Short mmCIF file of C-alpha atoms in Angstrom, two decimals:
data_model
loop_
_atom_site.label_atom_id
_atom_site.label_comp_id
_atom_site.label_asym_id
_atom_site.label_seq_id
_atom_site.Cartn_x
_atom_site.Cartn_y
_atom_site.Cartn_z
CA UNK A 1 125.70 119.86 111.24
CA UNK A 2 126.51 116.58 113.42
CA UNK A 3 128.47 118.40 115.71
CA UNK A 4 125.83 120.66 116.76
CA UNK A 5 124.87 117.60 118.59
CA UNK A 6 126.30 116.05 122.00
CA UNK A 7 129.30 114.08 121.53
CA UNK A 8 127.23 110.47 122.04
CA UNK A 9 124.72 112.17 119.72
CA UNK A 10 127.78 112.80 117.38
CA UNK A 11 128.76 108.67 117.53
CA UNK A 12 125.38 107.74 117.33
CA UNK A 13 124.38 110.08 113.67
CA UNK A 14 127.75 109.46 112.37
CA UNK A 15 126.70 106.13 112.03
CA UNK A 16 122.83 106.29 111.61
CA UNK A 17 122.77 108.95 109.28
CA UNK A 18 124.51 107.51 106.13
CA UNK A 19 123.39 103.95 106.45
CA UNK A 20 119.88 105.73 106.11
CA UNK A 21 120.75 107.12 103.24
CA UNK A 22 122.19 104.29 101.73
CA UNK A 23 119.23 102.10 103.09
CA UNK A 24 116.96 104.73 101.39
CA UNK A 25 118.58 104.90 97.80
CA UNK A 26 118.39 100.96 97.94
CA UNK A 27 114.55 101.26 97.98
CA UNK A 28 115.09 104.45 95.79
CA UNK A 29 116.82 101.89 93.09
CA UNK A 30 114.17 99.68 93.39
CA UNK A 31 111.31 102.16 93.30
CA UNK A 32 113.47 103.24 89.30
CA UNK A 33 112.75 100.45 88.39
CA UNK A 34 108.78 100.32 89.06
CA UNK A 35 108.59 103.70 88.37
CA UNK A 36 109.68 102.97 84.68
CA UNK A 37 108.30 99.99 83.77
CA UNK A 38 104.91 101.90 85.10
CA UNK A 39 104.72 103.68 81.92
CA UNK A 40 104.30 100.54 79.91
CA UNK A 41 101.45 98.66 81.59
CA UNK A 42 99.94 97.60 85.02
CA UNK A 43 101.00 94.15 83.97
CA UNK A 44 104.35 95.78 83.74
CA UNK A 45 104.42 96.52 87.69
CA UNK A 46 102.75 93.77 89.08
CA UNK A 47 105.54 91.36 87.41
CA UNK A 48 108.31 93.48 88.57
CA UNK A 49 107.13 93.63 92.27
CA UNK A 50 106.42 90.21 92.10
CA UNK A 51 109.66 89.36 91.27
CA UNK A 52 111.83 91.94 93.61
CA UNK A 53 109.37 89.84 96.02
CA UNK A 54 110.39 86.94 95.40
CA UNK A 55 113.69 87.89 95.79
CA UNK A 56 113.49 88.23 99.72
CA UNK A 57 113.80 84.10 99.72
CA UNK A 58 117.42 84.80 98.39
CA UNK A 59 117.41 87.73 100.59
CA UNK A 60 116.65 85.33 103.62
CA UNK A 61 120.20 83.92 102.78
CA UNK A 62 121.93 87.33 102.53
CA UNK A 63 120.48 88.05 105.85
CA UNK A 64 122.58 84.98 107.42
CA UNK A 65 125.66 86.83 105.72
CA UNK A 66 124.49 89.98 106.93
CA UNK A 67 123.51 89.62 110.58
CA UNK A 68 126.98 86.76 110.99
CA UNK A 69 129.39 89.69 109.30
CA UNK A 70 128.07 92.00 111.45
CA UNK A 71 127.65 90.12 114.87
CA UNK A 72 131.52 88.74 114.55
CA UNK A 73 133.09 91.66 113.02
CA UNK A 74 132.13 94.97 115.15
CA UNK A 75 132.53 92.51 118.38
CA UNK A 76 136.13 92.29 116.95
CA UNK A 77 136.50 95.75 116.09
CA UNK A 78 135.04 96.87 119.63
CA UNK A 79 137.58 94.81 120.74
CA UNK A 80 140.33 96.04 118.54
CA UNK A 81 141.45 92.80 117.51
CA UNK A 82 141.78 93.82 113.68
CA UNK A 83 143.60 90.95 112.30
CA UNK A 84 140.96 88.55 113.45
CA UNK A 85 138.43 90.83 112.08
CA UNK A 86 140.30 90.78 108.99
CA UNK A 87 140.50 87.03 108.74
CA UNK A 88 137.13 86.69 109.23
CA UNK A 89 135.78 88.64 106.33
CA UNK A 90 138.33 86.86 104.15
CA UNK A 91 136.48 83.77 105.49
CA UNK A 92 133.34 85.01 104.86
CA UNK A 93 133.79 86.22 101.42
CA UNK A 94 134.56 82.67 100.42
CA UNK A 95 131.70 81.19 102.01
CA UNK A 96 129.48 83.72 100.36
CA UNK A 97 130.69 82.54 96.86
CA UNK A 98 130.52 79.64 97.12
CA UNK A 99 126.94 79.68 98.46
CA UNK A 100 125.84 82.23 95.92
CA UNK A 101 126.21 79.87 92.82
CA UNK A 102 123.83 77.14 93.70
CA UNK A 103 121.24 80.34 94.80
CA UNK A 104 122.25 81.94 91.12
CA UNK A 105 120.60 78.61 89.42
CA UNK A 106 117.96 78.01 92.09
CA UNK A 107 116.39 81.38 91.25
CA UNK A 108 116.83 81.07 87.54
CA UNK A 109 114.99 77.64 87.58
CA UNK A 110 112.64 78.47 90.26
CA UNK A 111 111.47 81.86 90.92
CA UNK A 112 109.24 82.12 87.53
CA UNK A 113 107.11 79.24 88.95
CA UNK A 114 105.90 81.87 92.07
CA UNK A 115 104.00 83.77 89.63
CA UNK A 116 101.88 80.61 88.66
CA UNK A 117 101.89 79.28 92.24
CA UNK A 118 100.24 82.97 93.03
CA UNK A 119 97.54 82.30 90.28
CA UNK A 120 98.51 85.74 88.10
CA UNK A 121 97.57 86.78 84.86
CA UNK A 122 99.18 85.62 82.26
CA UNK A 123 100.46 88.42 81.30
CA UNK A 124 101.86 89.29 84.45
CA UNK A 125 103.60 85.50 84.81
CA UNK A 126 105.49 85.96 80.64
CA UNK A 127 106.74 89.09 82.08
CA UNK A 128 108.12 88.39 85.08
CA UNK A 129 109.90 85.32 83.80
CA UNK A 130 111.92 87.28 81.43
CA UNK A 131 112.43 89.60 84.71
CA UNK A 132 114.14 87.10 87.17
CA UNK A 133 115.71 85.13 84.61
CA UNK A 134 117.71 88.07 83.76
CA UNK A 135 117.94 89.24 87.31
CA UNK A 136 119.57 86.06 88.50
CA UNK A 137 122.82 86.73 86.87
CA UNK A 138 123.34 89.12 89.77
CA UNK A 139 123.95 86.79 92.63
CA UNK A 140 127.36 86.51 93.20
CA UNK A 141 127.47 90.00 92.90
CA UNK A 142 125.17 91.04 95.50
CA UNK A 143 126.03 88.27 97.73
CA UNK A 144 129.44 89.29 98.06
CA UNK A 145 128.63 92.98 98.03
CA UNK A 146 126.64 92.45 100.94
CA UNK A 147 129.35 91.06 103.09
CA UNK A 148 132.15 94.13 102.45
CA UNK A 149 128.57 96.10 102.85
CA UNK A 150 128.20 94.71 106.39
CA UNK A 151 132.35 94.54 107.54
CA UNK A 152 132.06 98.45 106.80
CA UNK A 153 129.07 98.90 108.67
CA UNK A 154 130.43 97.11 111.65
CA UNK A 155 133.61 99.06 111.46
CA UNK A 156 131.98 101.88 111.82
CA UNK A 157 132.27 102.73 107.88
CA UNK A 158 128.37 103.62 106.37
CA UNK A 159 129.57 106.46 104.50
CA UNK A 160 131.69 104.07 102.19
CA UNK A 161 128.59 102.43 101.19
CA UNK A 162 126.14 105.49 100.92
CA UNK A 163 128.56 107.13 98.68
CA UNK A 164 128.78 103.89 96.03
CA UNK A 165 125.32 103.64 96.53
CA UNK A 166 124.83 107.23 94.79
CA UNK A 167 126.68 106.62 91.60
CA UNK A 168 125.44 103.31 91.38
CA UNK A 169 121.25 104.50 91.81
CA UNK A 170 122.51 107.44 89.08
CA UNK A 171 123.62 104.87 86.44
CA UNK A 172 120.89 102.82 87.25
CA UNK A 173 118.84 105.59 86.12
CA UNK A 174 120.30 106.01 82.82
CA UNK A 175 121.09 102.36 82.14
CA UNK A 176 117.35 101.81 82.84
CA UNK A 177 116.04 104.60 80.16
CA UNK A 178 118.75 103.47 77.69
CA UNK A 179 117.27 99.64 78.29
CA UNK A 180 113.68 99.98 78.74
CA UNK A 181 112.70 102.53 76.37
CA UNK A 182 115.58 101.84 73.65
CA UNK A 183 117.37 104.88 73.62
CA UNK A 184 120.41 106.15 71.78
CA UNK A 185 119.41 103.59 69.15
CA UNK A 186 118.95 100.49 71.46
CA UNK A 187 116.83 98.00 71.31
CA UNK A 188 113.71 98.44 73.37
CA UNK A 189 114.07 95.31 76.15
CA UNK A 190 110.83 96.35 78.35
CA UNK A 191 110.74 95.00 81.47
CA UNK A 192 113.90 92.79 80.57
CA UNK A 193 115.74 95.81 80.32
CA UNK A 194 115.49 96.80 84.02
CA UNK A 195 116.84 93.27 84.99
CA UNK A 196 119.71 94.06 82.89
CA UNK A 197 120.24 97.42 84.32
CA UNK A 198 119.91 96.03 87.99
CA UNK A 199 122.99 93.45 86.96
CA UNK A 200 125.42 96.01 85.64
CA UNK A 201 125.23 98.58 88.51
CA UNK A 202 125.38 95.45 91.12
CA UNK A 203 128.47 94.28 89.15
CA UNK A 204 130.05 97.69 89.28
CA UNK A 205 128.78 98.27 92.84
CA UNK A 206 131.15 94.94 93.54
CA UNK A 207 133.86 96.09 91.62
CA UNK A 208 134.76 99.14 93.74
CA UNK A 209 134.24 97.53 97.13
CA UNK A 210 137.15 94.71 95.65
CA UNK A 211 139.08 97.61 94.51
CA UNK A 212 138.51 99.45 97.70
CA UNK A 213 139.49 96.27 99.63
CA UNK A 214 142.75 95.04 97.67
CA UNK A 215 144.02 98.74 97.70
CA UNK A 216 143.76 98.53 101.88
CA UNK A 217 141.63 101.40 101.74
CA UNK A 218 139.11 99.50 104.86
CA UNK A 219 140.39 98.71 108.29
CA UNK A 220 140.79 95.04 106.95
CA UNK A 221 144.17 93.70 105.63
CA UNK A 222 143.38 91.63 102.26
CA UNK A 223 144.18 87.98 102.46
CA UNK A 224 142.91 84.44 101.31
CA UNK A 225 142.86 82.77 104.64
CA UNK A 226 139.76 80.41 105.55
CA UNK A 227 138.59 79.81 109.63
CA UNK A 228 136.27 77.14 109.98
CA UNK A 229 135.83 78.34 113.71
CA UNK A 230 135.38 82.09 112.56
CA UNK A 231 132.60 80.70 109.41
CA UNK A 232 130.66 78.46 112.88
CA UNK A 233 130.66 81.82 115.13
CA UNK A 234 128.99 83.47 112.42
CA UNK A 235 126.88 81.20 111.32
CA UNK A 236 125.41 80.59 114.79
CA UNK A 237 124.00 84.19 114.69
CA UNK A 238 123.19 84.36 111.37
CA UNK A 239 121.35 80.97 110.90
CA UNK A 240 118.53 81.84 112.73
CA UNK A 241 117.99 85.09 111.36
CA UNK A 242 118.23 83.36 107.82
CA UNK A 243 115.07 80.74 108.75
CA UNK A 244 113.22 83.61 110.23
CA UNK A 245 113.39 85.78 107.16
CA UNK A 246 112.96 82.74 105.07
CA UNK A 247 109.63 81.52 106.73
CA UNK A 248 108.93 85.63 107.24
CA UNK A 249 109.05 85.87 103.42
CA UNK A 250 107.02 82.74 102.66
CA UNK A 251 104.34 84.30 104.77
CA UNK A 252 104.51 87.31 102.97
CA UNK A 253 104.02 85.47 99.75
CA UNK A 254 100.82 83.89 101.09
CA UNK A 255 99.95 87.35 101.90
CA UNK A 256 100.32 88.70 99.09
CA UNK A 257 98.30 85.74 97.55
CA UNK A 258 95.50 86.91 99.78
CA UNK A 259 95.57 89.99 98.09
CA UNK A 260 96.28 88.66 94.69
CA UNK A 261 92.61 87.56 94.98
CA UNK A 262 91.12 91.32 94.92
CA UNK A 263 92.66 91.55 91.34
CA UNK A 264 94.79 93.30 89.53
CA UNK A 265 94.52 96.76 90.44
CA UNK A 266 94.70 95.45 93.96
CA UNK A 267 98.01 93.93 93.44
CA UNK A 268 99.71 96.54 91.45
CA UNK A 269 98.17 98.70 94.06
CA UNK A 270 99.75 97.17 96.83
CA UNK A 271 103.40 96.48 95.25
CA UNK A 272 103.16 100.21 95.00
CA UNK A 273 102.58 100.83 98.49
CA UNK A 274 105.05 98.55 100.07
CA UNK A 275 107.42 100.88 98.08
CA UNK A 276 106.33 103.83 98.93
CA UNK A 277 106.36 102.58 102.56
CA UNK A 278 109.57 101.89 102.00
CA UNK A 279 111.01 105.16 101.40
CA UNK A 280 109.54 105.40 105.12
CA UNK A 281 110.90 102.52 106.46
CA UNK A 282 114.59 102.08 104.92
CA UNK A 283 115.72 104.87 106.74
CA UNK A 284 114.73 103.14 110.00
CA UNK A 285 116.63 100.49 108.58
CA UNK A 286 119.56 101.94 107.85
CA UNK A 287 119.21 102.96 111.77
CA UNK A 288 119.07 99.26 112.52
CA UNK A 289 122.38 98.74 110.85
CA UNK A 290 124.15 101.42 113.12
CA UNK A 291 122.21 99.76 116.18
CA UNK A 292 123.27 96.36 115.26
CA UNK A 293 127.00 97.65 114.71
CA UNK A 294 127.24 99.51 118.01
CA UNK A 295 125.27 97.31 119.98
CA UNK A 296 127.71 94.48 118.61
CA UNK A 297 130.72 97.13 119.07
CA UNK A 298 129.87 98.01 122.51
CA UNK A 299 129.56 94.37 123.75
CA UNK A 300 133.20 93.82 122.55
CA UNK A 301 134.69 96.26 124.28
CA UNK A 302 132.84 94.50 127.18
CA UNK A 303 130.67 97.93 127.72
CA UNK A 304 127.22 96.31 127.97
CA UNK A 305 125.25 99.83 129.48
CA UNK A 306 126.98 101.68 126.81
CA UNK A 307 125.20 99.33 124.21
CA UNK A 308 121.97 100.03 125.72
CA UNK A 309 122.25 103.49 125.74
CA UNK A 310 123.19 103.92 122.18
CA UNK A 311 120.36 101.78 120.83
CA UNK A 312 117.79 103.80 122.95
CA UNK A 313 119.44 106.93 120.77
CA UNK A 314 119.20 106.19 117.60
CA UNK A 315 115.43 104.34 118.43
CA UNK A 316 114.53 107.79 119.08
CA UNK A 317 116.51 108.78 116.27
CA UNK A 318 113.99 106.62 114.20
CA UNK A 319 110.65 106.16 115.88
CA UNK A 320 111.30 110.63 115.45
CA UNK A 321 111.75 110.36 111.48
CA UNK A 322 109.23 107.58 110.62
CA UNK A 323 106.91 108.98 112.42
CA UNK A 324 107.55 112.55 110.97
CA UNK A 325 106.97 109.92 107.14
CA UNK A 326 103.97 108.58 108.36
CA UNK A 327 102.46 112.30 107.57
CA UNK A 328 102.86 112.03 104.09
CA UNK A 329 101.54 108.40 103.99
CA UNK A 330 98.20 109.33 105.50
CA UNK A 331 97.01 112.42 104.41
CA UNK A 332 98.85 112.90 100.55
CA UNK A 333 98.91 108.88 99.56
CA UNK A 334 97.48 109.76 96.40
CA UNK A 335 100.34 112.51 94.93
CA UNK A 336 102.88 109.94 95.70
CA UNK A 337 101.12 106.91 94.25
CA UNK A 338 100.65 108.88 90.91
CA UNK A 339 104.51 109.23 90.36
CA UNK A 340 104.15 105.60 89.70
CA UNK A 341 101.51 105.16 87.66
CA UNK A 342 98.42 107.11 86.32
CA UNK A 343 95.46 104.13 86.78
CA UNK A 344 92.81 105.45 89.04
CA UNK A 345 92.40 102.06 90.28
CA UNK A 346 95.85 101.34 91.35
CA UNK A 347 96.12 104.93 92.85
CA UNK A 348 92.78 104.25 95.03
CA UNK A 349 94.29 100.77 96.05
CA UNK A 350 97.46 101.90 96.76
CA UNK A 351 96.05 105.40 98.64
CA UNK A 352 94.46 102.97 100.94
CA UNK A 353 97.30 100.64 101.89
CA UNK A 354 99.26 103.73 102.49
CA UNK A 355 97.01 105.20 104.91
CA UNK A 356 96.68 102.32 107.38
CA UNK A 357 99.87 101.38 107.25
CA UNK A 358 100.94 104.95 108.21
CA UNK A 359 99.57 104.72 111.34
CA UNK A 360 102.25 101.67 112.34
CA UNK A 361 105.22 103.52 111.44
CA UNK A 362 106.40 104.07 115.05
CA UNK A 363 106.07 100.77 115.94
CA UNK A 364 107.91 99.52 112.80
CA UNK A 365 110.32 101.58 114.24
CA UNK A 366 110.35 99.58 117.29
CA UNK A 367 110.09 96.18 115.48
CA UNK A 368 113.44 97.51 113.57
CA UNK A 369 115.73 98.93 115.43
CA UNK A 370 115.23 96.22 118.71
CA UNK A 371 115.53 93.38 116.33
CA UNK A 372 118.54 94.86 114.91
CA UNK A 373 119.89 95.32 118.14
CA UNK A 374 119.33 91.71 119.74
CA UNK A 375 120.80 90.39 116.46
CA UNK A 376 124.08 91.98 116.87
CA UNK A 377 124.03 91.10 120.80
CA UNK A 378 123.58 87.47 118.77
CA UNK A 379 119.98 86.91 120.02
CA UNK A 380 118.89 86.07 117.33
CA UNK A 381 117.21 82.63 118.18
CA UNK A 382 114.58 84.83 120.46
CA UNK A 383 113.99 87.79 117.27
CA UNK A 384 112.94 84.56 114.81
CA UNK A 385 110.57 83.36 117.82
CA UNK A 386 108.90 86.75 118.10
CA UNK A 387 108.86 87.60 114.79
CA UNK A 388 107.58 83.80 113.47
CA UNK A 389 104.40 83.67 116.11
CA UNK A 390 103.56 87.10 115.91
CA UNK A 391 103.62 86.87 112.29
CA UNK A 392 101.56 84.03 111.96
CA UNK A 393 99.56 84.64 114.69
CA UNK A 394 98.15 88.12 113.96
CA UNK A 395 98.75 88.67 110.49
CA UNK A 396 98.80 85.45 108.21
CA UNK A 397 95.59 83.68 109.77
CA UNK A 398 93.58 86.44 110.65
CA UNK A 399 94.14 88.11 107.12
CA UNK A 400 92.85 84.89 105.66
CA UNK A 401 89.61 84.77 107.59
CA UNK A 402 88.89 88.13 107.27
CA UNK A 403 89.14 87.77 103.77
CA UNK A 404 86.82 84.65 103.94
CA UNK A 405 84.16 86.70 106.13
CA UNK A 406 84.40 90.39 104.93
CA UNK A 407 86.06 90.31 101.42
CA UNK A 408 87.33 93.85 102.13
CA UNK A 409 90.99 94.32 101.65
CA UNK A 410 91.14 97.22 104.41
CA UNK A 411 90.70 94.07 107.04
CA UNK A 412 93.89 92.42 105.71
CA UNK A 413 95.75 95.19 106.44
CA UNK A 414 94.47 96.12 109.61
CA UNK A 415 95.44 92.66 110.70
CA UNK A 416 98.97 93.80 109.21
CA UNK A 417 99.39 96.53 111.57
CA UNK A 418 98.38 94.82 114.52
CA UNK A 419 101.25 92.16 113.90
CA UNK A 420 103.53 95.29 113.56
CA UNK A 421 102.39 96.71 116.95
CA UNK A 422 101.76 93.81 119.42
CA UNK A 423 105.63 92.68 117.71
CA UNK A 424 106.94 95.75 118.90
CA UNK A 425 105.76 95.60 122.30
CA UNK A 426 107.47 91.93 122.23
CA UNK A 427 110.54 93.01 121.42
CA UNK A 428 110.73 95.68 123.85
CA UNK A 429 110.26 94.07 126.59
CA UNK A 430 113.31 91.47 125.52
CA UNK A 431 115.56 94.37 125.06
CA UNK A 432 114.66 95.82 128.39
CA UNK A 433 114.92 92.59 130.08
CA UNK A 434 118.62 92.51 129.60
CA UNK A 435 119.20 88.62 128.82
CA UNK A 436 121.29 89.54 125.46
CA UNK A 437 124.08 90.55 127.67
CA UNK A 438 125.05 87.40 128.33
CA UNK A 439 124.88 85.70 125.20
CA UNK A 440 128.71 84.87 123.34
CA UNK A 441 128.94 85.13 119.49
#
């Protein structure tokens, strides 16, 4: 079907297509879970989002992994300089160990104490802390996932990853009924029992991409080297990125404590939405990935216009599918929602988050794709400036006073959607501007 297309079409969907696959089945794996723990009580959901929630803090960190391994490595493989490529994801997995063990007890010590910080239910705060203490047993797994995920991506691999990603969402699925429900004559774990399914398919998901990468099945030749110079380069990119999605995720979190204060329904309600939105917006992030790689690719082989050009394709590519999403968002919210849960209340409260938001997708699209893009150009520093005033600025403060003045939830996320715009606009004008062609990674 791809090569029906023009040949910088071909490059472009080659790349864009799988990683939005993979990007989707991500949220897909996360929606299983929610989707079966929304049998056994509203209580049930709102501790489960909660917690995948609070897992963007260790997701902030990934994201330093992520945007370095990508920034350094597809400049080195636009360049064709493979061993160096090579020697810096050997570097880079051992960094991402190491780091991943203090993160691993952080999270088991620390992330129960959001639920209370939040002011939740009690019910909702004894199930989630069986959920992330669990779930926190995963971290080395996903942290060094993530990096073989992004040397792939930047070498021009996303199929790899989509194609892991499949079996791994499929046992997921079975691990999850066999855990949560007790069958086969298992114990019934609950809501435990999808933190224990999410740890086995990460730990398998790992295993393949280390037997992948000792078998020399990847461009990169194994090897147990360390480059202190290589670990800097990448950690001047990713560093930035990794406060900005730290401080972006801390504002969500008071966010969502704005909305924890419409109640229950309203919470479970929203969790639901954001993934449902997500089955909207992964795709555009899994074009992000192939803009970051080819931006980053193109800039190596010192083709600067051929960077551009590329990441105005696949923004089209995206701003064309999430908008095409968007239709489902605003005018059937409510058959989606009820594949989650059956609650009238959370299926109004959800139906309403899912029709504004709808009506931002292109711009997410924008916000996406151009931050992905200025990342891998290693602009970074300007992306967490955008992203942190804009944030703040037109989402976080206004939502609170609107809450204050109105107390009607439709005015929080209003305010939402204007951040998304007015960001976009930002960030297209930085892109267009041209300054992230001279920046060195």
């Amino acid at each position: 079907m791809i090569r029906l297309f023009p040949q910088k079409h071909q490059k472009v969907l080659a790349l864009s297509i799988p990683a939005a696959i993979n990007s989707l089945l991500d949220m897909l794996q996360v929606m299983t879970d929610l989707v079966m723990v929304g049998s056994i009580s509203a209580y049930a959901i709102a501790a489960v989002g909660l917690g995948l929630q609070s897992l963007m803090f260790i997701f902030a960190v990934l994201t330093m992994l992520h945007v370095g391994t990508s920034a350094l490595l597809s400049r080195f493989v636009g360049a064709k300089s493979y061993r160096k490529a090579s020697l810096g994801l050997a570097t880079l997995l051992r960094f991402a160990f190491i780091v991943s063990i203090p993160m691993m007890a952080g999270w088991y010590f620390g992330a129960s104490y959001i639920y209370q910080l939040l002011g939740t239910s009690k019910e909702v705060a004894s199930l989630g802390h069986e959920y992330v203490g669990v779930l926190s047993y995963m971290m080395p797994f996903i942290f060094l996932k993530l990096v073989f995920v992004s040397a792939l991506n930047a070498s021009g691999d996303t199929k790899t990853p989509m194609k892991i990603k499949t079996i791994s969402i499929v046992l997921n699925i079975i691990f999850n009924y066999i855990l949560i429900f007790g069958a086969f004559g298992c114990k019934a774990f609950g809501v435990e029992g999808a933190a224990i399914s999410t740890v086995m398919v990460n730990a398998f998901e790992f295993g393949v991409y280390i037997w992948l990468y000792l078998k020399g099945k990847t461009i990169y030749i194994p090897n147990l080297r360390f480059n202190q110079n290589l670990l800097k380069r990448a950690l001047k990119v990713g560093i930035p990125s990794s406060i900005e999605r730290s401080l972006t995720f801390g504002s969500f979190m008071l966010f969502t404590a704005i909305i924890t204060h419409y109640g229950t329904s309203a919470l479970a309600g929203y969790q639901i939405g954001l993934r449902i939105e997500g089955l909207a917006f992964m795709p555009g992030m899994g074009f992000t990935i192939a803009a970051m790689a080819l931006m980053g690719q193109g800039l190596g082989a010192k083709k600067p216009q051929q960077s551009y050009e590329d990441v105005l394709l696949v923004l089209k590519y995206a701003s064309a599918l999430m908008f095409g999403l968007s239709f489902f968002m605003i005018f059937i919210p409510h058959i989606l929602v009820r594949v989650f849960t059956d609650n009238k209340d959370v299926i109004d409260e959800a139906s309403l988050y899912l029709r504004v938001v709808g009506l931002s997708q292109i711009p997410l699209a924008f916000s996406f794709v151009l931050s992905g893009a200025l990342r891998g150009a290693g602009d970074s520093k300007k992306v967490l400036k955008i992203n942190l005033v804009s944030l703040w600025i037109l989402r976080i403060i206004p939502a609170f006073v609107l809450t204050w003045y109105f107390h009607n939830i439709i005015f929080v996320y209003l305010a939402m959607i204007a951040d998304t715009t007015i960001k976009a606009i930002w960030l297209w004008r930085r892109f267009e501007s041209g300054s992230w062609q001279k920046i060195r990674v």
